[in-house]
Short mmCIF file of C-alpha atoms in Angstrom, two decimals:
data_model
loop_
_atom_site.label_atom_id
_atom_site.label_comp_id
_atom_site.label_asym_id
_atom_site.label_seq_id
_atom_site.Cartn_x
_atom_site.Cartn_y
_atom_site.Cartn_z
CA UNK A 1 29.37 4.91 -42.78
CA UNK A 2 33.23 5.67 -43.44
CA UNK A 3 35.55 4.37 -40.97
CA UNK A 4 38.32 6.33 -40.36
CA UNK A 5 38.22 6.17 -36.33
CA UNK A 6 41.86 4.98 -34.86
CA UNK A 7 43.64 4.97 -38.07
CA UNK A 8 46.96 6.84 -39.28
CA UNK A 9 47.40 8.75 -42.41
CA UNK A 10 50.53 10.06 -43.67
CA UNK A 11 50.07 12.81 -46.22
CA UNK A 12 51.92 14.91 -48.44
CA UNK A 13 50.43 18.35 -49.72
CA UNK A 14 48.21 18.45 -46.88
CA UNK A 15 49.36 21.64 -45.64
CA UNK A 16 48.31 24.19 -48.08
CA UNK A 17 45.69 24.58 -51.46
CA UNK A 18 43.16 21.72 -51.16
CA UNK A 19 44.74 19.87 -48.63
CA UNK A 20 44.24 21.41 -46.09
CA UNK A 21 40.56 20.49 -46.04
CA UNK A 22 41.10 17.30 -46.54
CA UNK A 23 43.55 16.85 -44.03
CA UNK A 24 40.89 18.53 -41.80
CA UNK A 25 37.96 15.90 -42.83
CA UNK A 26 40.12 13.25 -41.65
CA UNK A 27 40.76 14.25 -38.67
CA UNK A 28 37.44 15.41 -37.78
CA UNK A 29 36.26 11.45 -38.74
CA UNK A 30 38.63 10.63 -36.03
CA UNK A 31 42.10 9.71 -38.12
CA UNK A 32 45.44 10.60 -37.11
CA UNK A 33 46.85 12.50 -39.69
CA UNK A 34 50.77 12.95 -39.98
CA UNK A 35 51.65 16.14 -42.78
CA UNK A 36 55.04 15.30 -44.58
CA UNK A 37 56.10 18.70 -45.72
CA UNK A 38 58.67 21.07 -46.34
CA UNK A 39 56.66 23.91 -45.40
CA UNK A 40 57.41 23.41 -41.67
CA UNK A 41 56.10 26.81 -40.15
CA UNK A 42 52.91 26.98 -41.99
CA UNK A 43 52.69 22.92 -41.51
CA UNK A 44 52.83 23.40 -38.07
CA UNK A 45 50.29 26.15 -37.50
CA UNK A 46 47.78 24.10 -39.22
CA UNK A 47 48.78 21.12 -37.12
CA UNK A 48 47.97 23.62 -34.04
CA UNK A 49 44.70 25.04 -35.65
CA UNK A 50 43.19 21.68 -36.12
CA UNK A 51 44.51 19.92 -32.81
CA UNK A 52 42.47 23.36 -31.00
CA UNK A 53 39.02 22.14 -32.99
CA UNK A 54 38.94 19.02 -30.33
CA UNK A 55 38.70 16.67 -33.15
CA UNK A 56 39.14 12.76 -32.24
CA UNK A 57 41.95 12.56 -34.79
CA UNK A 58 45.39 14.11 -34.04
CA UNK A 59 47.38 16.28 -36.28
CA UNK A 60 51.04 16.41 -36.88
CA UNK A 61 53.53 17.68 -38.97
CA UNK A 62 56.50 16.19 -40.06
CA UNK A 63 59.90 17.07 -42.31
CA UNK A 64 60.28 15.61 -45.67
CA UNK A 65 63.71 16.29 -47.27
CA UNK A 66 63.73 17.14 -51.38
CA UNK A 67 65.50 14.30 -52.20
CA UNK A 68 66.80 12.45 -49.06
CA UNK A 69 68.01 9.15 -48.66
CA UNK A 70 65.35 5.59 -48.09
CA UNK A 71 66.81 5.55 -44.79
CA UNK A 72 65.22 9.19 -44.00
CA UNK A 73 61.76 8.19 -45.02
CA UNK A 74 62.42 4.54 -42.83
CA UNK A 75 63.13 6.50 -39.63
CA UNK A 76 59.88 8.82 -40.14
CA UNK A 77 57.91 5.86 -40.96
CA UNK A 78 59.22 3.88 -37.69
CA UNK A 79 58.45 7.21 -35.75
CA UNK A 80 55.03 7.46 -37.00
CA UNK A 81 53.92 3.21 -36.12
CA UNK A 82 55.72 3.84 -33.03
CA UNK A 83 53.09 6.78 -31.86
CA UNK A 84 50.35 6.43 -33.26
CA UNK A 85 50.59 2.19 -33.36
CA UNK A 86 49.90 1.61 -37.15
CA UNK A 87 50.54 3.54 -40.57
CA UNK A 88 47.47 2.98 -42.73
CA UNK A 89 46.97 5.12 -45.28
CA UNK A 90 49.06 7.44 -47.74
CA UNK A 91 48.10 9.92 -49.63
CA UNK A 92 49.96 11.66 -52.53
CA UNK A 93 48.50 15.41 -53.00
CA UNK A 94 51.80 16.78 -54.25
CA UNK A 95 51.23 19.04 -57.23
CA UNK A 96 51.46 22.35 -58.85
CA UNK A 97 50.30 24.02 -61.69
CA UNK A 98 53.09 23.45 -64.19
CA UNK A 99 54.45 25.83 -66.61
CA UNK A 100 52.38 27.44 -69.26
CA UNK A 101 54.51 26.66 -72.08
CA UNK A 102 52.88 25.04 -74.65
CA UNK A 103 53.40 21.12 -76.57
CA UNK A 104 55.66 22.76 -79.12
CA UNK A 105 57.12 25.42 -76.84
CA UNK A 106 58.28 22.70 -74.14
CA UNK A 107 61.67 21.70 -74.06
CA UNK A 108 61.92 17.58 -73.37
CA UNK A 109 64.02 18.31 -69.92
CA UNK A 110 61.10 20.15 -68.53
CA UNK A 111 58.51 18.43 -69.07
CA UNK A 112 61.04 15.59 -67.55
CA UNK A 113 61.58 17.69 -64.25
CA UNK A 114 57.48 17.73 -63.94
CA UNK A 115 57.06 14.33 -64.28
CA UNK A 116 60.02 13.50 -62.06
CA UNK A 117 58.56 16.11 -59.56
CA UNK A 118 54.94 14.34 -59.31
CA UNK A 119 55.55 10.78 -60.05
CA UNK A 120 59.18 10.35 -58.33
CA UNK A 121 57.62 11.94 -55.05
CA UNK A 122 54.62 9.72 -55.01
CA UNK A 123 56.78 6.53 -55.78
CA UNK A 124 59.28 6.76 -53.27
CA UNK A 125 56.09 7.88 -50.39
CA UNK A 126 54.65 4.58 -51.35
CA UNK A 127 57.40 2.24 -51.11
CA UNK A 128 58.49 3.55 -48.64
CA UNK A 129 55.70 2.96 -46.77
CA UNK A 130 54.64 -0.70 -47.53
CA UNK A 131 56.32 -2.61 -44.48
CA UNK A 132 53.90 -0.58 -42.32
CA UNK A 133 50.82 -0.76 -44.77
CA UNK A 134 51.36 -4.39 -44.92
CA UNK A 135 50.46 -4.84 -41.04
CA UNK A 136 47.77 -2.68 -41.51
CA UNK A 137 44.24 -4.12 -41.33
CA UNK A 138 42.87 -1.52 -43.89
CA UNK A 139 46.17 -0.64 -45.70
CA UNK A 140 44.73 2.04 -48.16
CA UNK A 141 46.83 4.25 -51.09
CA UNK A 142 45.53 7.33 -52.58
CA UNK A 143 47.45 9.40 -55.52
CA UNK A 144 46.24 12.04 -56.95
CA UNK A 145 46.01 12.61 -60.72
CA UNK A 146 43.83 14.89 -63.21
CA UNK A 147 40.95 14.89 -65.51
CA UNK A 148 43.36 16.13 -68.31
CA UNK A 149 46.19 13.72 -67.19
CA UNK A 150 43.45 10.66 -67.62
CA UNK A 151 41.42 11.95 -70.20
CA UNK A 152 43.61 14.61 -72.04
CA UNK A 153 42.37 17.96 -72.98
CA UNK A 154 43.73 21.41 -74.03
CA UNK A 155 42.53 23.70 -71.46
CA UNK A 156 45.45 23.12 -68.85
CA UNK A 157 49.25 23.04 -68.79
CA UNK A 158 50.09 20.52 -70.84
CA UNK A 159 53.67 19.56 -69.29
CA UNK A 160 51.42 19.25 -65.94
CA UNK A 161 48.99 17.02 -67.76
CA UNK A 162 51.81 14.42 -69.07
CA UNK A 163 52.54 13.99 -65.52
CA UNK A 164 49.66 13.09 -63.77
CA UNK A 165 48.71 10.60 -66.60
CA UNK A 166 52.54 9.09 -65.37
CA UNK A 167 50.88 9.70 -61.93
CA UNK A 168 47.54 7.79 -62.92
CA UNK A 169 49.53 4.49 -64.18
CA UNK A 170 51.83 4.13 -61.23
CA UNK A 171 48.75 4.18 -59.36
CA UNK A 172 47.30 1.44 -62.23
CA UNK A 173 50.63 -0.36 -62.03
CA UNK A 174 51.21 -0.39 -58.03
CA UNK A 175 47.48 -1.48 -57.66
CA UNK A 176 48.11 -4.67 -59.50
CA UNK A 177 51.12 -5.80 -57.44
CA UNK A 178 50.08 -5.07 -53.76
CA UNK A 179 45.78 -6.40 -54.53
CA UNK A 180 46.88 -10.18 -53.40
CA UNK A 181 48.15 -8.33 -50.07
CA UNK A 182 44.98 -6.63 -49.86
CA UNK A 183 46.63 -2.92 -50.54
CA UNK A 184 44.51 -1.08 -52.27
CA UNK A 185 46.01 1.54 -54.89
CA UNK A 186 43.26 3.97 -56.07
CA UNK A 187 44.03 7.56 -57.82
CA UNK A 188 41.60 10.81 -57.79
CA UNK A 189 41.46 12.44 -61.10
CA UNK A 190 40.45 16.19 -60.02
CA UNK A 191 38.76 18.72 -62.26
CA UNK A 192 38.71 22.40 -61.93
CA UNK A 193 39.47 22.46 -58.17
CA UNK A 194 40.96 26.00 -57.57
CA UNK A 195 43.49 26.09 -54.85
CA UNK A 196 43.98 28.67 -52.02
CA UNK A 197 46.30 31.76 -52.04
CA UNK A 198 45.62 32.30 -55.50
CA UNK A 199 46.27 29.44 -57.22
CA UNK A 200 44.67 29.18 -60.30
CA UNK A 201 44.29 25.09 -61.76
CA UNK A 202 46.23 24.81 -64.82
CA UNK A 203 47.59 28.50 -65.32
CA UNK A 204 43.93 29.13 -66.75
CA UNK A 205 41.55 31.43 -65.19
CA UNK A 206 39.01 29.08 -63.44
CA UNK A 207 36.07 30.18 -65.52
CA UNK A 208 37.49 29.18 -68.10
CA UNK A 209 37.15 25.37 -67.48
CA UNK A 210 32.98 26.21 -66.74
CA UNK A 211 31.86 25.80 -70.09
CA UNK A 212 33.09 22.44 -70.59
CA UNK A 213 32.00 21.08 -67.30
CA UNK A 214 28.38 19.68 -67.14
CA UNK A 215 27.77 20.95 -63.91
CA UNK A 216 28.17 24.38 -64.00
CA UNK A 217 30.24 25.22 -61.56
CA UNK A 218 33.97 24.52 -60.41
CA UNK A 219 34.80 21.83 -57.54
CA UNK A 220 35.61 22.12 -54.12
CA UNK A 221 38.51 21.38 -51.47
CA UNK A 222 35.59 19.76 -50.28
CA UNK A 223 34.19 18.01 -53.07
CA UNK A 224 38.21 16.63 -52.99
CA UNK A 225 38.00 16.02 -48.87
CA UNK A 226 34.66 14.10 -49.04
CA UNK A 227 36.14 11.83 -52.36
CA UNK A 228 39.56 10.99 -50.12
CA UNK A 229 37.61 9.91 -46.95
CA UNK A 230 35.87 7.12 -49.14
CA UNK A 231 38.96 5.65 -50.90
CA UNK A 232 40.58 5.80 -46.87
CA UNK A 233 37.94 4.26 -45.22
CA UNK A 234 37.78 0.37 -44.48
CA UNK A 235 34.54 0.13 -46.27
CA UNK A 236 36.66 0.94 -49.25
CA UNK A 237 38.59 -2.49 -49.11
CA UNK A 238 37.35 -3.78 -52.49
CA UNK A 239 37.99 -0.67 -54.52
CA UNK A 240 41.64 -0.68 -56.07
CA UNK A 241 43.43 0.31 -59.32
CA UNK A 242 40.31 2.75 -59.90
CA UNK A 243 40.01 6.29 -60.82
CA UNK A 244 37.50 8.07 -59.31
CA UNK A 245 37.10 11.42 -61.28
CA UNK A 246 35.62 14.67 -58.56
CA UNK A 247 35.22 17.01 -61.74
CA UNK A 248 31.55 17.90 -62.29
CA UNK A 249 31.78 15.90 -65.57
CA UNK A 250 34.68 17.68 -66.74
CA UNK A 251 36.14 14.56 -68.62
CA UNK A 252 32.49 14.22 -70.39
CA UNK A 253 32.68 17.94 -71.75
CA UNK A 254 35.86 17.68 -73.95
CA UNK A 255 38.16 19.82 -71.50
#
C-alpha cells in the first residue's frame, strides 16, 4: 500500500511530457498536487482536466518566475500550507533534451547554462521548501536525474548528461544533511522515456536506445508515475540518498 491520501505535492514539470501522468497518479491516490509552471494556460487546462476525473486529490496550478527572488517562492509556499494545511513533498521533473552538440563541439558556457538550468532550478525548489517539509510528518524529496547522467553513456546529449549527474549529487549531497530531520532526498535516474508532443529523449530517435536496453522496449510516463508514487509515499520513510533507475536495464546495457 502507498500512502499518498491527504498529502500536498508541489511539482515542477508536471504540466507537460511525462509529467503529466505522474501528476495524474498522484492525484488519483488521493494527493493534492500544486503544478509550479510557467506554462500557465496549458497548466491550467490540465489542472481542469484532472479536477473533472473526481479524483480525491486536488489539482492546481501555480506561477513560477525564471529567476525570481526567495521571497517569491516564500509567498507561494505560505499560500500552498495555508490551503491545503501541509507541503509534503517536492518533486523536481524540470528537464529538456539538451543540445546535440557533441563533447568536443560544446563550448564550456553551454554546457554551464544546462547545468545551471537543471540543477539551479531544483536547488532553489528545495530550499525553498524545507520550513514546510520540516513540519511535515512524511516530508519526502524527489529529483529527477538520468541513466546517462549516473552511469554515463554515448547515446544521449552529452551537455544534458553532465547535468543530471550535477542533478544526481545534489540529490546525494541534500540527502545527507536533512536524514537526521527525517527528509528524505531520493533521485529517479530515467531511461529511454519518450516525452509527449514529439519529444524525442536525448535528441536520438527512441529506437535507437532499444538495443542497449535489456528489456526490449522503451519506458513509460507510467513506468515514471508508478516509480514517483513510491519514493512519495509514507511507506517510503527509510529510503533516502538512493537512486532508483526506471530504465529497463538501460544502465546494464552500456548506453
Amino acid at each position: 500500500m502507498q500512502t499518498l491520501a491527504g498529502r500536498t505535492c508541489v511539482i515542477a514539470g508536471g504540466s507537460a511530457g511525462d509529467g503529466i501522468d505522474t501528476v495524474k497518479e498522484l492525484c488519483r491516490a488521493g494527493m493534492n498536487v500544486v503544478m509550479a509552471t510557467h506554462q500557465a494556460k496549458k497548466a491550467q487546462a490540465l489542472a481542469e482536466e484532472i479536477n473533472g476525473l473526481g479524483f480525491a486529490g486536488k489539482c492546481e496550478a501555480v506561477g513560477a518566475a525564471e529567476a525570481g527572488p526567495a521571497e517569491e517562492d516564500e509567498r507561494t509556499y505560505r499560500y500552498i500550507a495555508g490551503k491545503y494545511g501541509s507541503v509534503d513533498v517536492i518533486i523536481s521533473n524540470t528537464g529538456d533534451t539538451g543540445t546535440a552538440k557533441g563533447m568536443e563541439e560544446l563550448r564550456g558556457d553551454e554546457l554551464m547554462k544546462e547545468v545551471e538550468h537543471l540543477v539551479a532550478g531544483a536547488f532553489k525548489m528545495a530550499v525553498a521548501a524545507l520550513p514546510y517539509l520540516r513540519e511535515s510528518r512524511a516530508p519526502r524529496i524527489i529529483l529527477m536525474s538520468s541513466v546517462e547522467g549516473v552511469y554515463g553513456g554515448r547515446t544521449g546529449s552529452f551537455a544534458n548528461a553532465v547535468a543530471k549527474g550535477a542533478v544526481h549529487a545534489l540529490a546525494l549531497n541534500m540527502a545527507a544533511r536533512l536524514a537526521e530531520e527525517s527528509i528524505t532526498v531520493n533521485c529517479i535516474a530515467k531511461g529511454a522515456i519518450p516525452r509527449v508532443e514529439g519529444i524525442r529523449p536525448g535528441n536520438a530517435e527512441p529506437s535507437a536506445f532499444i538495443p542497449y536496453i535489456p528489456m526490449g522496449r522503451l519506458g513509460t510516463a507510467q513506468d515514471l508515475a508508478q516509480a514517483v508514487c513510491y519514493l512519495a509515499s509514507e511507506e517510503a520513510g527509510y529510503v533516502t540518498g538512493q537512486t532508483l533507475c526506471v530504465s529497463g536495464g538501460l544502465e546494464l546495457g552500456g548506453c
